[in-house]
Coordinates of C-alpha atoms and ligand atoms in Angstrom, one line a residue:
M1 CA -85.1 31.4 44.6
G2 CA -83.5 30.7 41.3
R3 CA -83.4 28.1 39.0
V4 CA -81.4 24.8 38.8
D5 CA -78.6 24.9 35.6
P6 CA -80.4 22.7 32.5
R7 CA -76.4 20.7 32.6
L8 CA -77.5 19.6 36.4
H9 CA -80.0 17.4 38.6
L10 CA -79.7 17.0 41.4
F11 CA -81.7 14.7 44.3
A12 CA -81.3 13.2 47.3
V13 CA -81.2 9.8 48.4
E14 CA -80.8 8.4 52.1
G15 CA -80.4 12.4 53.3
S16 CA -77.0 12.2 51.2
S17 CA -77.1 14.6 48.0
Y18 CA -76.1 13.5 44.2
A19 CA -75.9 15.7 41.3
V20 CA -76.1 13.8 37.6
S21 CA -74.4 15.8 34.4
T22 CA -77.6 15.7 32.5
D23 CA -75.6 16.0 29.2
Y24 CA -72.8 13.8 29.8
L25 CA -74.2 11.3 32.3
R26 CA -71.9 11.7 35.0
F27 CA -72.7 11.2 38.3
A28 CA -71.1 11.8 41.7
R29 CA -72.0 12.4 45.7
I30 CA -71.4 15.8 46.5
E31 CA -71.7 18.2 49.5
P32 CA -74.6 19.4 50.8
E33 CA -73.6 22.6 50.9
A34 CA -72.7 22.8 47.2
A35 CA -75.9 21.4 46.2
G36 CA -77.8 23.6 47.8
A37 CA -76.0 26.6 46.6
A38 CA -76.9 24.8 43.0
R39 CA -80.1 24.7 44.4
R40 CA -80.2 28.0 44.9
G41 CA -79.3 29.2 41.6
G42 CA -75.8 29.0 41.9
P43 CA -73.3 29.1 39.4
A44 CA -73.5 25.3 38.1
D45 CA -69.7 25.2 37.2
P46 CA -67.6 24.0 40.4
V47 CA -70.1 20.8 40.4
L48 CA -69.6 20.1 36.6
N49 CA -65.7 20.6 37.2
R50 CA -66.0 17.7 40.5
L51 CA -67.8 15.7 38.2
G52 CA -65.0 15.8 35.4
V53 CA -67.2 16.8 32.9
P54 CA -67.3 19.0 29.9
L55 CA -69.3 22.7 31.1
D56 CA -69.8 23.0 26.7
P57 CA -73.0 21.3 25.9
P58 CA -71.9 18.3 22.9
G59 CA -72.4 19.1 19.4
Q60 CA -75.4 18.2 16.9
K61 CA -75.8 14.0 16.7
R62 CA -76.1 12.3 13.4
F63 CA -77.7 8.8 12.8
R64 CA -77.2 5.7 11.1
F65 CA -79.9 4.0 11.2
A66 CA -79.4 -0.1 10.3
P67 CA -81.8 -2.1 8.5
P68 CA -85.1 -4.2 10.8
D69 CA -83.8 -7.3 11.9
T70 CA -86.8 -8.2 14.5
L71 CA -90.0 -9.3 13.0
V72 CA -93.0 -9.5 15.3
L73 CA -96.1 -11.4 13.8
M74 CA -99.5 -11.4 14.7
L75 CA -100.3 -15.3 14.9
T76 CA -103.9 -14.8 16.3
Y77 CA -106.4 -12.3 17.6
A78 CA -107.9 -15.0 19.6
C79 CA -106.5 -16.2 22.9
N80 CA -107.9 -18.8 25.8
M81 CA -108.3 -15.6 28.3
A82 CA -109.9 -13.4 29.4
C83 CA -107.4 -10.5 31.0
R84 CA -109.6 -7.6 33.1
Y85 CA -106.4 -5.1 30.9
C86 CA -106.6 -6.5 27.6
C87 CA -106.3 -4.8 24.4
Q88 CA -107.8 -7.1 22.1
G89 CA -111.2 -5.5 21.5
E90 CA -109.0 -2.2 20.4
I91 CA -107.9 -3.8 16.9
P92 CA -110.3 -3.2 14.4
D93 CA -109.2 -6.3 11.9
V94 CA -109.7 -8.5 14.8
R95 CA -112.4 -10.5 12.3
E96 CA -109.2 -11.4 10.3
N97 CA -108.3 -13.8 13.9
H98 CA -106.1 -15.5 12.2
M99 CA -102.7 -15.0 10.1
S100 CA -102.1 -17.9 7.3
R101 CA -99.3 -19.4 6.6
A102 CA -98.7 -17.6 3.2
V103 CA -98.8 -14.2 5.4
A104 CA -96.3 -16.1 7.8
Y105 CA -94.1 -17.1 4.9
R106 CA -93.7 -13.8 3.4
A107 CA -93.3 -12.3 6.2
V108 CA -90.1 -14.6 6.4
D109 CA -89.1 -13.1 2.9
W110 CA -89.7 -9.5 3.7
L111 CA -86.6 -10.1 6.9
M112 CA -84.7 -11.8 4.9
R113 CA -84.3 -9.7 2.2
N114 CA -84.8 -6.6 4.4
S115 CA -82.3 -7.4 6.9
E116 CA -79.7 -6.7 4.4
D117 CA -76.7 -7.8 6.0
A118 CA -77.4 -8.3 9.6
E119 CA -76.2 -11.5 10.3
T120 CA -78.8 -12.0 12.9
V121 CA -82.5 -11.9 12.2
N122 CA -85.0 -11.9 14.8
I123 CA -88.5 -13.4 14.8
G124 CA -91.2 -12.9 17.8
F125 CA -94.5 -15.1 18.3
F126 CA -97.5 -12.7 19.6
G127 CA -101.2 -13.3 19.9
G128 CA -104.1 -13.1 21.4
E129 CA -102.4 -16.3 23.0
P130 CA -99.5 -17.6 20.4
L131 CA -99.6 -21.2 21.3
I132 CA -103.5 -21.5 20.3
R133 CA -101.4 -21.4 16.6
F134 CA -98.7 -24.2 17.7
S135 CA -98.3 -25.9 14.3
L136 CA -98.4 -22.7 12.5
M137 CA -95.4 -21.7 15.1
K138 CA -93.5 -24.3 13.7
K139 CA -94.2 -24.2 9.8
I140 CA -93.0 -20.6 10.0
A141 CA -89.3 -21.8 12.6
A142 CA -88.6 -24.9 9.9
Y143 CA -89.5 -22.2 6.8
A144 CA -87.1 -19.5 8.4
G145 CA -84.4 -21.7 9.3
R146 CA -83.9 -22.9 5.2
R147 CA -85.0 -19.4 4.3
A148 CA -82.1 -18.0 6.8
K149 CA -79.6 -20.7 5.8
A150 CA -80.2 -19.9 2.3
A151 CA -79.1 -16.7 3.4
G152 CA -76.4 -16.9 5.4
K153 CA -78.2 -15.5 8.4
R154 CA -78.8 -16.9 11.9
V155 CA -83.0 -16.7 13.2
R156 CA -83.7 -15.8 17.2
Y157 CA -87.6 -16.7 18.3
G158 CA -89.1 -15.5 21.0
I159 CA -92.5 -15.6 22.3
M160 CA -94.9 -14.0 24.9
T161 CA -97.7 -16.7 26.0
N162 CA -99.6 -16.6 29.0
G163 CA -98.6 -19.9 30.0
L164 CA -102.0 -21.7 29.7
L165 CA -100.7 -24.3 26.2
L166 CA -97.6 -25.3 28.0
T167 CA -97.4 -28.8 27.5
D168 CA -94.1 -30.9 27.2
Q169 CA -94.1 -31.0 23.5
V170 CA -94.6 -27.4 23.5
I171 CA -91.8 -27.3 25.6
D172 CA -90.0 -29.2 24.8
F173 CA -90.2 -27.0 20.9
L174 CA -89.1 -23.9 22.7
A175 CA -86.1 -25.3 24.2
G176 CA -84.5 -26.8 21.6
K177 CA -85.2 -23.6 19.3
H178 CA -83.8 -21.7 22.6
V179 CA -86.7 -19.9 22.6
Q180 CA -86.7 -16.4 24.6
V181 CA -89.9 -17.0 26.7
T182 CA -91.6 -14.3 28.3
V183 CA -94.8 -15.4 30.7
S184 CA -97.5 -12.5 31.1
F185 CA -98.5 -13.6 34.8
D186 CA -99.8 -11.6 37.0
G187 CA -99.3 -13.8 40.1
P188 CA -100.2 -14.1 43.7
A189 CA -102.8 -16.4 43.4
A190 CA -106.0 -13.4 44.1
V191 CA -104.1 -11.2 41.7
Q192 CA -103.9 -13.8 38.9
N193 CA -107.5 -14.7 39.4
R194 CA -109.3 -12.3 39.1
N195 CA -106.7 -9.6 37.0
R196 CA -106.5 -12.8 33.9
P197 CA -109.1 -15.3 34.4
L198 CA -109.9 -17.7 31.8
K199 CA -111.9 -17.2 28.9
G200 CA -115.5 -19.1 30.7
G201 CA -114.4 -17.5 33.9
G202 CA -111.8 -19.9 35.9
R203 CA -109.1 -19.3 37.9
S204 CA -106.0 -19.6 36.5
F205 CA -103.1 -19.5 38.8
R206 CA -103.0 -23.4 39.9
L207 CA -103.2 -24.1 36.2
I208 CA -100.3 -22.1 34.8
A209 CA -98.1 -22.4 37.7
G210 CA -97.1 -26.2 37.4
R211 CA -96.7 -25.6 33.7
I212 CA -94.1 -22.4 34.4
R213 CA -92.8 -25.1 36.8
R214 CA -92.1 -27.8 34.6
L215 CA -91.3 -24.2 31.9
L216 CA -88.1 -22.9 33.7
A217 CA -86.8 -26.9 34.4
R218 CA -86.1 -26.6 30.3
C219 CA -85.8 -22.7 29.5
P220 CA -84.5 -20.8 32.7
D221 CA -83.8 -17.8 31.6
A222 CA -87.9 -17.6 30.7
L223 CA -88.9 -14.0 31.4
L224 CA -91.9 -13.0 34.0
R225 CA -93.8 -10.0 32.7
S226 CA -96.2 -8.7 35.1
T227 CA -98.9 -6.2 34.3
L228 CA -99.8 -3.5 37.5
Y229 CA -103.1 -3.2 37.9
A230 CA -105.3 -2.1 40.0
G231 CA -104.1 -1.9 43.3
T232 CA -101.3 -4.8 42.9
D233 CA -98.4 -4.9 45.2
P234 CA -94.7 -5.0 43.0
D235 CA -93.5 -6.4 46.4
Q236 CA -95.9 -9.5 46.0
V237 CA -95.1 -10.2 42.7
I238 CA -91.8 -10.7 42.4
Q239 CA -91.9 -13.0 46.0
T240 CA -94.7 -15.3 43.4
A241 CA -92.0 -15.0 40.7
R242 CA -89.1 -16.0 42.5
R243 CA -91.1 -18.7 44.2
L244 CA -92.1 -19.9 41.3
G245 CA -88.3 -20.0 40.2
F246 CA -87.8 -17.1 37.5
R247 CA -84.9 -15.1 37.9
Q248 CA -86.4 -12.2 36.0
C249 CA -89.2 -10.7 36.3
R250 CA -90.4 -7.3 34.3
I251 CA -93.1 -5.5 36.1
E252 CA -94.9 -2.6 34.0
K253 CA -97.6 -0.9 35.1
V254 CA -100.6 -1.2 32.8
S255 CA -100.8 1.1 30.0
S256 CA -103.3 4.1 29.3
S257 CA -104.0 2.8 25.9
L258 CA -105.2 -0.6 26.6
L259 CA -107.9 1.4 29.8
A260 CA -111.3 2.4 28.4
E261 CA -112.0 6.1 29.7
G262 CA -112.9 6.4 33.0
K263 CA -110.1 4.2 34.5
K264 CA -107.2 5.7 33.2
N265 CA -106.8 6.6 36.9
D266 CA -105.6 3.2 37.8
E267 CA -102.8 4.0 35.5
A268 CA -101.5 7.0 37.5
A269 CA -101.9 4.8 41.3
S270 CA -100.5 1.6 39.3
S271 CA -97.4 4.0 38.4
G272 CA -97.7 5.5 42.0
Q273 CA -96.9 2.3 43.7
M274 CA -94.4 1.4 41.4
A275 CA -92.6 4.4 42.0
A276 CA -92.7 3.9 45.8
H277 CA -91.7 0.2 45.5
L278 CA -88.7 1.5 43.6
R279 CA -87.4 4.0 46.0
R280 CA -87.9 0.8 48.8
Q281 CA -86.0 -1.4 46.3
G282 CA -83.3 1.5 46.1
E283 CA -83.0 1.4 49.5
R284 CA -82.8 -2.6 50.1
F285 CA -80.2 -2.5 47.1
L286 CA -78.1 0.1 49.3
A287 CA -78.5 -1.7 52.2
A288 CA -77.4 -4.6 51.1
V289 CA -74.4 -2.6 50.0
R290 CA -73.3 -1.9 53.1
E291 CA -73.6 -5.2 54.2
R292 CA -72.1 -6.6 51.6
D293 CA -75.4 -9.0 51.5
A294 CA -74.9 -11.3 48.0
A295 CA -78.0 -12.8 49.1
G296 CA -79.6 -9.7 49.5
L297 CA -78.5 -8.1 46.5
Q298 CA -79.4 -11.2 44.3
R299 CA -83.2 -11.5 45.9
I300 CA -83.4 -7.5 44.0
A301 CA -82.0 -8.8 40.8
V302 CA -85.1 -8.9 39.6
D303 CA -86.0 -6.4 36.8
S304 CA -86.5 -5.0 33.2
A305 CA -84.5 -4.3 31.1
F306 CA -84.3 -0.5 30.8
M307 CA -82.7 -1.0 34.5
E308 CA -80.9 -3.0 33.1
G309 CA -79.6 -0.6 30.6
V310 CA -79.6 2.4 33.2
R311 CA -77.5 0.3 35.6
Q312 CA -74.7 -0.7 33.3
M313 CA -74.7 3.1 32.0
F314 CA -73.9 3.8 35.4
Q315 CA -71.5 1.3 35.9
L316 CA -69.5 2.8 32.3
A317 CA -69.7 6.2 34.8
R318 CA -68.3 4.8 38.1
A319 CA -65.2 2.6 36.3
G320 CA -65.2 6.4 34.2
A321 CA -65.5 5.0 30.8
P322 CA -67.7 6.5 28.1
V323 CA -71.6 6.0 28.4
R324 CA -73.2 6.5 24.9
R325 CA -76.8 8.6 25.2
R326 CA -79.6 6.9 25.0
W327 CA -81.8 8.6 21.7
F328 CA -84.5 6.6 21.7
S329 CA -86.3 3.8 23.9
C330 CA -86.7 0.6 22.1
G331 CA -86.8 0.1 18.3
A332 CA -90.5 0.4 17.3
G333 CA -90.6 1.5 14.0
R334 CA -87.4 0.8 13.3
Q335 CA -85.2 -2.4 13.5
L336 CA -88.3 -3.8 14.7
L337 CA -91.4 -4.2 13.4
A338 CA -95.1 -6.0 14.3
V339 CA -96.9 -7.6 10.8
A340 CA -100.3 -8.1 11.5
A341 CA -102.6 -11.3 10.8
N342 CA -103.2 -9.6 7.5
G343 CA -99.3 -8.7 6.6
G344 CA -100.0 -4.9 7.4
L345 CA -96.2 -3.8 9.1
Y346 CA -96.5 -1.5 12.2
P347 CA -94.1 0.1 14.6
C348 CA -94.6 -2.1 17.2
P349 CA -97.4 -5.1 18.9
R350 CA -99.1 -2.5 20.4
F351 CA -100.0 0.2 17.5
L352 CA -101.3 -2.8 15.7
A353 CA -104.9 -0.6 17.0
L354 CA -104.0 2.0 14.9
P355 CA -104.5 1.8 11.9
E356 CA -103.2 5.3 10.9
Y357 CA -99.7 4.1 12.0
R358 CA -100.0 1.0 9.2
L359 CA -96.1 1.5 8.1
G360 CA -96.3 -0.8 5.0
S361 CA -96.8 -4.8 3.9
V362 CA -95.3 -7.6 3.9
Y363 CA -96.3 -7.4 0.1
E364 CA -93.3 -4.7 -0.8
D365 CA -90.3 -3.8 -0.1
G366 CA -89.2 -1.4 2.5
F367 CA -91.7 0.5 4.6
R368 CA -92.3 4.3 6.4
G369 CA -90.3 5.1 8.7
E370 CA -89.5 8.5 8.7
L371 CA -91.9 9.0 12.0
H372 CA -89.9 6.8 13.9
R373 CA -86.9 8.2 13.1
K374 CA -87.3 11.1 14.8
S375 CA -85.6 10.8 18.6
L376 CA -87.8 12.2 20.9
I377 CA -84.7 13.5 22.8
I378 CA -84.4 16.1 20.0
H379 CA -88.3 16.1 19.0
S380 CA -90.3 16.4 21.5
E381 CA -89.9 19.8 24.3
D382 CA -90.8 17.0 27.4
C383 CA -87.7 14.9 26.7
R384 CA -85.7 17.7 25.4
L385 CA -86.4 19.7 28.8
C386 CA -86.0 16.5 30.9
W387 CA -82.7 15.9 33.2
A388 CA -83.2 12.4 32.2
R389 CA -83.4 12.1 28.8
Y390 CA -80.0 10.3 27.9
Y391 CA -80.8 7.5 30.2
C392 CA -84.2 6.8 28.7
G393 CA -84.4 7.7 25.2
G394 CA -88.1 8.9 25.3
G395 CA -90.0 6.6 26.8
C396 CA -92.3 4.1 25.1
V397 CA -94.5 6.3 22.2
V398 CA -97.9 3.9 22.9
E399 CA -97.7 5.6 26.5
H400 CA -97.3 9.0 25.7
L401 CA -99.6 8.1 22.3
G402 CA -102.1 6.3 24.7
R403 CA -102.2 9.5 27.7
T404 CA -101.9 12.6 25.8
G405 CA -102.8 11.9 22.1
S406 CA -99.4 12.9 21.1
I407 CA -96.5 10.3 20.7
F408 CA -94.8 13.6 21.2
L409 CA -96.3 14.7 24.1
A410 CA -94.9 12.4 27.3
N411 CA -97.3 10.7 29.5
P412 CA -96.7 11.9 32.9
D413 CA -97.2 8.2 34.5
T414 CA -94.7 6.9 32.7
C415 CA -91.8 9.7 33.7
R416 CA -92.5 9.8 36.9
L417 CA -91.3 5.8 37.1
R418 CA -88.4 6.4 34.3
R419 CA -87.5 9.3 36.7
A420 CA -87.7 7.2 40.1
R421 CA -86.0 4.4 38.8
I422 CA -82.9 6.2 37.1
E423 CA -82.4 7.9 40.5
T424 CA -82.8 4.6 42.7
E425 CA -79.7 3.3 40.3
S426 CA -77.5 6.6 40.8
G427 CA -77.4 6.0 44.5
Ligands
SF4_501 S1 -90.1 10.1 28.2 FE1 -90.3 11.1 30.7 S2 -88.4 10.4 31.6 FE2 -88.4 9.9 29.5 S3 -87.3 12.0 29.1 FE3 -89.1 12.2 28.0 S4 -89.8 13.5 28.9 FE4 -87.9 12.8 30.3
SF4_502 S1 -93.4 1.7 21.1 FE1 -93.4 0.5 23.7 S2 -94.4 -0.7 23.3 FE2 -93.5 -0.5 21.3 S3 -91.6 -1.4 21.3 FE3 -91.5 0.6 21.8 S4 -91.6 0.6 24.5 FE4 -92.1 -1.2 23.7

């Protein structure tokens, strides 16, 4: 049996055969005979013609990078919970527990200057548990508001919180500033209590669920972010999210970089569970489309930003519109930087444990961004040869680094999941 032409990816969903143009992101259902012939190494041109794409690969890409417009501030490394998979212990300067007001204001100044002519800048509050520093957060927002006004910019805010300190006063602030809130919560109750206990060891589900309901009454677009770890069933997470009233839910498998040696298999297990879940989700989606089941479609509108992007790509392709290829999966180290408590700049919050990836400091303009300007689609052999490359953009470099020791060697568990997600969406 010959090899499938690399310009094509062939797969089956529910007994139907599909072909995707790996270069031009067009897809179509094809006859089983045509799929069989292409799979046996037969000529790809008839299938590519059926997809309506050029036979030659696209020309070389020239990049133009926008200035950084997003800073994620590590307000504190302290936390009021003791999650089983937490990575805080890996961060070397964890003794410098809190960000000072001086560093925070420097970071705001840095962002205003270095974002050049960007009209909107973004500030994320991150930790540890950032709401432990609620009073600093309010000061930062007031200061950033003044600095942005003077610079003719708009500021948007985001926060990642465990939900425990969502008091009415905090919710008022978040609603008033239109903060995009992400709540890390692993519900159902047994899973949340096991994986995300309180610092003293108590159960957290009931305490936080009540606060989440109050939050959603004021901030209905708050997002639930759940980490899949040690046997969690993604379907149950989604049911819990729905019961609590979330409109959006993002489920991520636990990352290998967050796990101690000897527990790395958990990542493979959770990515396997997630891939199986995606298949089930895809089957339900197809059934809902066939039966024009609006409620069914709504029930599964619970997904990740990555999937949202892939979905849009498929929608554009269905409409015959051009689809832009993805050369990066995120803005880490280019548009987005994390600020450590001591003012160091890193590609994103998950790099804070790795001092060798420090890119600069809020005390100097500019940053060392060369490494993160290298698209994995060009510089990683795994990604260069992957059929899903232009849908994926190369995945999360922290996930790769944590698993393989190099940002240019892809993490197979991440890849399995991303490819499964893409195939699910094409049906
Ligand atoms: S990260 Fe994996 S799935 Fe994504 S392009 Fe690279 S090899 Fe493909
Ligand atoms: S490198 Fe990974 S963790 Fe960091 S922002 Fe990108 S996708 Fe997120």
